[in-house]
mmCIF file of C-alpha atoms in Angstrom:
data_model
loop_
_atom_site.group_PDB
_atom_site.id
_atom_site.type_symbol
_atom_site.label_atom_id
_atom_site.label_comp_id
_atom_site.label_asym_id
_atom_site.label_seq_id
_atom_site.Cartn_x
_atom_site.Cartn_y
_atom_site.Cartn_z
ATOM 1 C CA MET A 4 102.890 120.645 73.284
ATOM 2 C CA ILE A 5 102.152 120.199 77.001
ATOM 3 C CA CYS A 6 100.253 122.708 79.109
ATOM 4 C CA ALA A 7 98.254 122.751 82.342
ATOM 5 C CA GLY A 8 95.372 123.968 80.216
ATOM 6 C CA GLY A 9 92.696 124.784 82.800
ATOM 7 C CA ALA A 10 90.276 122.473 84.558
ATOM 8 C CA SER A 11 89.815 120.163 81.616
ATOM 9 C CA GLY A 12 93.425 120.335 80.476
ATOM 10 C CA LYS A 13 92.271 121.433 76.989
ATOM 11 C CA GLN A 14 91.930 124.811 75.282
ATOM 12 C CA SER A 15 90.533 125.861 71.920
ATOM 13 C CA THR A 16 92.063 128.598 69.776
ATOM 14 C CA GLY A 17 88.956 129.073 67.611
ATOM 15 C CA ARG A 18 88.621 128.031 63.967
ATOM 16 C CA ASN A 19 92.120 126.577 63.865
ATOM 17 C CA SER A 20 91.627 124.779 67.165
ATOM 18 C CA LEU A 21 94.656 123.365 68.938
ATOM 19 C CA THR A 22 94.207 120.887 71.744
ATOM 20 C CA LEU A 23 96.655 121.298 74.599
ATOM 21 C CA VAL A 24 97.060 118.198 76.713
ATOM 22 C CA SER A 25 97.864 118.456 80.404
ATOM 23 C CA ALA A 26 100.963 116.875 81.880
ATOM 24 C CA ASP A 27 98.731 114.611 83.977
ATOM 25 C CA GLU A 28 96.991 113.307 80.855
ATOM 26 C CA VAL A 29 100.314 112.600 79.173
ATOM 27 C CA ARG A 30 101.627 110.791 82.243
ATOM 28 C CA ARG A 31 98.398 108.820 82.632
ATOM 29 C CA ALA A 32 98.634 107.631 79.018
ATOM 30 C CA GLU A 33 102.274 106.644 79.520
ATOM 31 C CA LEU A 34 101.498 104.672 82.674
ATOM 32 C CA ALA A 35 98.467 103.031 81.057
ATOM 33 C CA ALA A 36 100.548 101.838 78.096
ATOM 34 C CA ASN A 37 103.296 100.527 80.376
ATOM 35 C CA LEU A 38 100.728 98.780 82.547
ATOM 36 C CA VAL A 39 99.292 96.962 79.529
ATOM 37 C CA ARG A 40 102.768 95.767 78.562
ATOM 38 C CA VAL A 41 103.658 94.611 82.082
ATOM 39 C CA ARG A 42 100.377 92.754 82.535
ATOM 40 C CA ALA A 43 100.902 91.089 79.156
ATOM 41 C CA ARG A 44 104.346 89.904 80.283
ATOM 42 C CA ILE A 45 102.879 88.503 83.493
ATOM 43 C CA ASP A 46 100.092 86.726 81.614
ATOM 44 C CA ALA A 47 102.552 85.272 79.100
ATOM 45 C CA ALA A 48 104.780 84.024 81.914
ATOM 46 C CA ARG A 49 101.809 82.435 83.669
ATOM 47 C CA SER A 50 100.739 80.736 80.462
ATOM 48 C CA ALA A 51 104.257 79.453 79.759
ATOM 49 C CA ALA A 52 104.399 78.004 83.277
ATOM 50 C CA GLY A 53 100.981 76.369 82.921
ATOM 51 C CA ARG A 54 99.583 78.453 85.767
ATOM 52 C CA THR A 55 95.971 79.551 86.074
ATOM 53 C CA ASP A 56 96.262 81.423 89.376
ATOM 54 C CA GLU A 57 96.606 85.185 89.533
ATOM 55 C CA VAL A 58 99.904 87.002 90.024
ATOM 56 C CA THR A 59 99.665 90.276 91.931
ATOM 57 C CA LEU A 60 101.483 93.295 90.531
ATOM 58 C CA VAL A 61 103.096 95.474 93.195
ATOM 59 C CA ALA A 62 104.035 98.811 91.630
ATOM 60 C CA VAL A 63 107.274 100.025 93.211
ATOM 61 C CA THR A 64 107.058 103.807 93.149
ATOM 62 C CA LYS A 65 110.278 104.861 94.889
ATOM 63 C CA THR A 66 111.599 108.233 93.605
ATOM 64 C CA TYR A 67 108.273 108.906 91.866
ATOM 65 C CA PRO A 68 105.695 111.424 93.151
ATOM 66 C CA ALA A 69 102.455 110.677 94.935
ATOM 67 C CA SER A 70 100.636 111.868 91.820
ATOM 68 C CA ASP A 71 101.921 108.774 89.999
ATOM 69 C CA VAL A 72 100.496 106.581 92.752
ATOM 70 C CA GLY A 73 97.149 108.293 92.317
ATOM 71 C CA LEU A 74 97.216 107.761 88.560
ATOM 72 C CA LEU A 75 98.101 104.089 89.006
ATOM 73 C CA ALA A 76 95.215 103.701 91.432
ATOM 74 C CA ASP A 77 92.897 105.251 88.840
ATOM 75 C CA LEU A 78 94.196 102.675 86.338
ATOM 76 C CA GLY A 79 93.312 99.784 88.640
ATOM 77 C CA VAL A 80 96.623 99.112 90.390
ATOM 78 C CA SER A 81 95.762 98.054 93.933
ATOM 79 C CA ASP A 82 99.183 97.353 95.472
ATOM 80 C CA VAL A 83 102.059 99.829 95.765
ATOM 81 C CA GLY A 84 105.528 99.235 97.182
ATOM 82 C CA GLU A 85 108.012 101.678 98.689
ATOM 83 C CA ASN A 86 111.616 101.189 99.802
ATOM 84 C CA LYS A 87 112.240 104.133 102.113
ATOM 85 C CA ASP A 88 110.099 105.393 104.957
ATOM 86 C CA GLN A 89 110.966 109.035 104.324
ATOM 87 C CA GLU A 90 109.410 108.738 100.861
ATOM 88 C CA ALA A 91 106.617 106.358 101.728
ATOM 89 C CA ALA A 92 105.142 108.136 104.749
ATOM 90 C CA PRO A 93 104.186 111.386 102.978
ATOM 91 C CA LYS A 94 102.881 109.521 99.929
ATOM 92 C CA ALA A 95 100.711 107.314 102.125
ATOM 93 C CA ALA A 96 99.426 110.382 103.962
ATOM 94 C CA GLU A 97 98.450 112.004 100.653
ATOM 95 C CA ILE A 98 96.988 108.971 98.862
ATOM 96 C CA GLY A 99 95.552 107.158 101.880
ATOM 97 C CA ARG A 100 93.822 103.797 101.574
ATOM 98 C CA ARG A 101 93.188 103.910 97.838
ATOM 99 C CA VAL A 102 95.945 101.284 97.573
ATOM 100 C CA ARG A 103 97.545 98.612 99.745
ATOM 101 C CA TRP A 104 100.937 99.829 100.894
ATOM 102 C CA HIS A 105 103.830 97.368 100.836
ATOM 103 C CA PHE A 106 107.120 98.261 102.494
ATOM 104 C CA VAL A 107 109.716 96.379 100.445
ATOM 105 C CA GLY A 108 113.043 97.927 101.472
ATOM 106 C CA GLN A 109 115.358 96.987 104.294
ATOM 107 C CA LEU A 110 113.706 98.126 107.512
ATOM 108 C CA GLN A 111 115.609 99.388 110.519
ATOM 109 C CA ARG A 112 114.058 98.775 113.914
ATOM 110 C CA ASN A 113 113.991 102.487 114.715
ATOM 111 C CA LYS A 114 111.742 103.043 111.671
ATOM 112 C CA ALA A 115 109.220 100.367 112.662
ATOM 113 C CA LYS A 116 106.879 102.793 114.433
ATOM 114 C CA SER A 117 106.609 105.067 111.410
ATOM 115 C CA VAL A 118 106.228 102.245 108.881
ATOM 116 C CA ALA A 119 103.604 100.485 110.998
ATOM 117 C CA ALA A 120 101.372 103.548 110.751
ATOM 118 C CA TYR A 121 100.697 103.057 107.030
ATOM 119 C CA ALA A 122 102.091 99.742 105.741
ATOM 120 C CA ASP A 123 99.564 96.988 105.124
ATOM 121 C CA VAL A 124 102.342 94.553 104.242
ATOM 122 C CA VAL A 125 106.011 94.553 105.246
ATOM 123 C CA GLN A 126 107.953 92.336 102.857
ATOM 124 C CA SER A 127 111.387 92.654 104.446
ATOM 125 C CA VAL A 128 111.274 91.216 107.962
ATOM 126 C CA ASP A 129 114.451 89.172 108.362
ATOM 127 C CA SER A 130 115.112 88.770 112.076
ATOM 128 C CA VAL A 131 113.495 88.010 115.404
ATOM 129 C CA ARG A 132 114.405 91.446 116.746
ATOM 130 C CA LEU A 133 112.860 93.237 113.777
ATOM 131 C CA ALA A 134 109.691 91.151 114.093
ATOM 132 C CA ALA A 135 109.427 92.107 117.767
ATOM 133 C CA ALA A 136 109.920 95.809 117.021
ATOM 134 C CA LEU A 137 107.328 95.764 114.236
ATOM 135 C CA ASP A 138 104.863 93.881 116.429
ATOM 136 C CA ARG A 139 105.148 96.493 119.183
ATOM 137 C CA ALA A 140 104.766 99.298 116.669
ATOM 138 C CA ALA A 141 101.735 97.767 114.947
ATOM 139 C CA ASP A 142 100.085 97.068 118.290
ATOM 140 C CA GLY A 143 100.669 100.681 119.300
ATOM 141 C CA HIS A 144 98.810 101.811 116.187
ATOM 142 C CA GLY A 145 96.024 99.282 116.732
ATOM 143 C CA ARG A 146 96.793 97.579 113.446
ATOM 144 C CA VAL A 147 97.572 94.079 112.186
ATOM 145 C CA ILE A 148 100.265 93.957 109.506
ATOM 146 C CA GLU A 149 100.908 91.167 107.035
ATOM 147 C CA VAL A 150 104.533 90.053 107.024
ATOM 148 C CA LEU A 151 106.682 88.421 104.384
ATOM 149 C CA LEU A 152 109.982 87.076 105.618
ATOM 150 C CA GLN A 153 112.807 88.171 103.370
ATOM 151 C CA VAL A 154 114.970 85.166 102.545
ATOM 152 C CA SER A 155 118.684 85.448 101.833
ATOM 153 C CA LEU A 156 119.627 83.436 98.761
ATOM 154 C CA ASP A 157 123.360 84.077 99.088
ATOM 155 C CA GLY A 158 124.024 84.632 102.797
ATOM 156 C CA ASP A 159 125.248 88.200 102.220
ATOM 157 C CA PRO A 160 124.364 90.161 105.389
ATOM 158 C CA ALA A 161 124.644 93.479 103.559
ATOM 159 C CA ARG A 162 121.644 92.582 101.376
ATOM 160 C CA GLY A 163 119.421 91.476 104.225
ATOM 161 C CA GLY A 164 117.403 88.318 104.502
ATOM 162 C CA ALA A 165 116.769 85.568 107.010
ATOM 163 C CA LEU A 166 119.002 82.524 106.662
ATOM 164 C CA PRO A 167 117.310 79.238 105.646
ATOM 165 C CA GLY A 168 118.493 76.258 107.659
ATOM 166 C CA SER A 169 120.450 78.444 110.073
ATOM 167 C CA ALA A 170 120.395 77.937 113.828
ATOM 168 C CA ASP A 171 121.081 81.643 114.371
ATOM 169 C CA PRO A 172 118.510 82.640 117.028
ATOM 170 C CA ASP A 173 117.951 86.059 115.457
ATOM 171 C CA ARG A 174 118.586 85.705 111.710
ATOM 172 C CA GLY A 175 117.570 82.089 111.141
ATOM 173 C CA LEU A 176 114.464 81.704 108.969
ATOM 174 C CA ALA A 177 112.726 79.299 111.345
ATOM 175 C CA PRO A 178 113.183 81.468 114.480
ATOM 176 C CA ALA A 179 112.055 84.564 112.565
ATOM 177 C CA ALA A 180 108.941 82.745 111.373
ATOM 178 C CA GLU A 181 108.088 81.623 114.891
ATOM 179 C CA ALA A 182 108.521 85.188 116.136
ATOM 180 C CA VAL A 183 105.991 86.438 113.590
ATOM 181 C CA VAL A 184 103.563 83.593 114.281
ATOM 182 C CA GLY A 185 103.727 84.357 118.000
ATOM 183 C CA ALA A 186 103.185 88.094 117.539
ATOM 184 C CA SER A 187 99.785 89.581 118.335
ATOM 185 C CA ALA A 188 99.839 92.318 115.686
ATOM 186 C CA LEU A 189 101.541 90.491 112.809
ATOM 187 C CA ARG A 190 100.295 87.839 110.392
ATOM 188 C CA LEU A 191 102.745 85.591 108.564
ATOM 189 C CA ALA A 192 101.782 85.723 104.879
ATOM 190 C CA GLY A 193 104.782 84.192 103.120
ATOM 191 C CA LEU A 194 108.286 84.820 101.798
ATOM 192 C CA MET A 195 110.115 87.417 99.722
ATOM 193 C CA ALA A 196 113.502 87.326 98.002
ATOM 194 C CA VAL A 197 115.719 89.264 95.626
ATOM 195 C CA ALA A 198 117.887 87.457 93.099
ATOM 196 C CA PRO A 199 121.515 87.995 94.206
ATOM 197 C CA LEU A 200 123.848 90.014 92.015
ATOM 198 C CA GLY A 201 125.838 87.809 89.675
ATOM 199 C CA VAL A 202 123.485 84.835 89.991
ATOM 200 C CA GLU A 203 121.234 83.770 87.127
ATOM 201 C CA PRO A 204 117.645 84.684 88.116
ATOM 202 C CA ASP A 205 116.328 81.283 87.049
ATOM 203 C CA ARG A 206 118.776 79.551 89.353
ATOM 204 C CA ALA A 207 118.038 81.950 92.219
ATOM 205 C CA PHE A 208 114.281 81.552 91.980
ATOM 206 C CA ALA A 209 114.538 77.777 91.635
ATOM 207 C CA ARG A 210 116.357 77.824 94.975
ATOM 208 C CA LEU A 211 113.661 80.088 96.423
ATOM 209 C CA ALA A 212 110.970 77.651 95.280
ATOM 210 C CA GLU A 213 112.750 74.856 97.157
ATOM 211 C CA ILE A 214 112.944 76.984 100.305
ATOM 212 C CA ALA A 215 109.270 77.907 99.988
ATOM 213 C CA ALA A 216 108.208 74.271 99.598
ATOM 214 C CA ALA A 217 110.035 73.322 102.793
ATOM 215 C CA PHE A 218 108.675 76.395 104.580
ATOM 216 C CA HIS A 219 105.082 75.491 103.691
ATOM 217 C CA VAL A 220 105.388 72.199 105.562
ATOM 218 C CA ASP A 221 105.482 74.131 108.833
ATOM 219 C CA HIS A 222 103.492 77.170 107.670
ATOM 220 C CA PRO A 223 100.896 75.942 105.152
ATOM 221 C CA THR A 224 98.856 79.163 105.168
ATOM 222 C CA ALA A 225 101.858 81.393 104.355
ATOM 223 C CA THR A 226 101.336 81.096 100.607
ATOM 224 C CA VAL A 227 102.587 84.446 99.301
ATOM 225 C CA LEU A 228 105.857 84.318 97.358
ATOM 226 C CA SER A 229 107.124 87.759 96.349
ATOM 227 C CA ALA A 230 109.898 87.568 93.774
ATOM 228 C CA GLY A 231 110.821 89.088 90.465
ATOM 229 C CA MET A 232 111.268 92.658 89.278
ATOM 230 C CA SER A 233 111.251 94.430 85.934
ATOM 231 C CA ASP A 234 114.149 92.456 84.445
ATOM 232 C CA ASP A 235 113.369 88.986 85.790
ATOM 233 C CA LEU A 236 109.642 88.704 86.436
ATOM 234 C CA GLU A 237 109.290 85.850 83.929
ATOM 235 C CA ASN A 238 111.848 83.744 85.806
ATOM 236 C CA ALA A 239 110.088 84.422 89.091
ATOM 237 C CA VAL A 240 106.627 83.557 87.776
ATOM 238 C CA SER A 241 107.952 80.321 86.293
ATOM 239 C CA HIS A 242 109.063 79.296 89.793
ATOM 240 C CA GLY A 243 105.816 80.144 91.551
ATOM 241 C CA ALA A 244 105.930 83.838 92.435
ATOM 242 C CA THR A 245 102.500 85.067 93.508
ATOM 243 C CA HIS A 246 103.610 88.713 93.646
ATOM 244 C CA VAL A 247 106.057 90.610 91.417
ATOM 245 C CA ARG A 248 107.558 93.989 92.329
ATOM 246 C CA ILE A 249 107.719 96.186 89.247
ATOM 247 C CA GLY A 250 109.303 99.624 89.081
ATOM 248 C CA SER A 251 111.069 100.845 85.935
ATOM 249 C CA ALA A 252 109.083 98.724 83.461
ATOM 250 C CA LEU A 253 105.938 100.430 84.738
ATOM 251 C CA LEU A 254 107.054 103.916 85.728
ATOM 252 C CA GLY A 255 110.044 104.500 83.477
ATOM 253 C CA LYS A 256 113.708 105.130 84.127
ATOM 254 C CA ARG A 257 114.435 106.518 87.563
ATOM 255 C CA HIS A 258 116.314 109.774 88.029
ATOM 256 C CA TYR A 259 118.175 109.876 91.325
ATOM 257 C CA LEU A 260 119.226 113.134 92.932
ATOM 258 C CA GLY A 261 122.752 113.718 94.178
#
């Protein structure tokens, strides 16, 4: 039985006492158990890959309330990712700097000003024009934002991502990287990618590892590699991911409205 149950979340009914557990306590226990399982998967993947370095868990909390972010922070989760500004902005306003905020969804230039107000990391910069807009926005807020360049692994423009090896002056990976490096309010931290639909994750992340190795020749300090989600984190870790973006395995099945 679940009840708000007063300040402590528990009530006694006398001799035949019945403990009523608050909804927050139930949710905290659920998140704690999921967190243990996810961290165990990450550790097992690191061990299988012969890695001793840490892999950062970014909890992707889209469609979940700010209260879940607060509970995750209480449980030791330090990095939280959001996909949509209209969800992220109010959560960031409520939770504040208890966590590092990662913006991981496709970012439109007209949303740069809002996102720059709270995001510590933007993982989805994929063009020179977007880098310029985010730089102006971050500078206007007096902030410096870490940037991951989103890499396209299939060339599909609908999914976003800068194009490795392309001479495109806006969407090419090299021009986008130079735009971030030359920006006053951005810091190039590394790369991000999503395994394309219909492509085996192991194959996709092997390709990403090749792109990252070539990228590091010109940008040796941009060492972050964000890849892997709930269903394919093991594949990503085996190919060098330093950050994994975990949603449903940590927070449970999402329920979308509409």
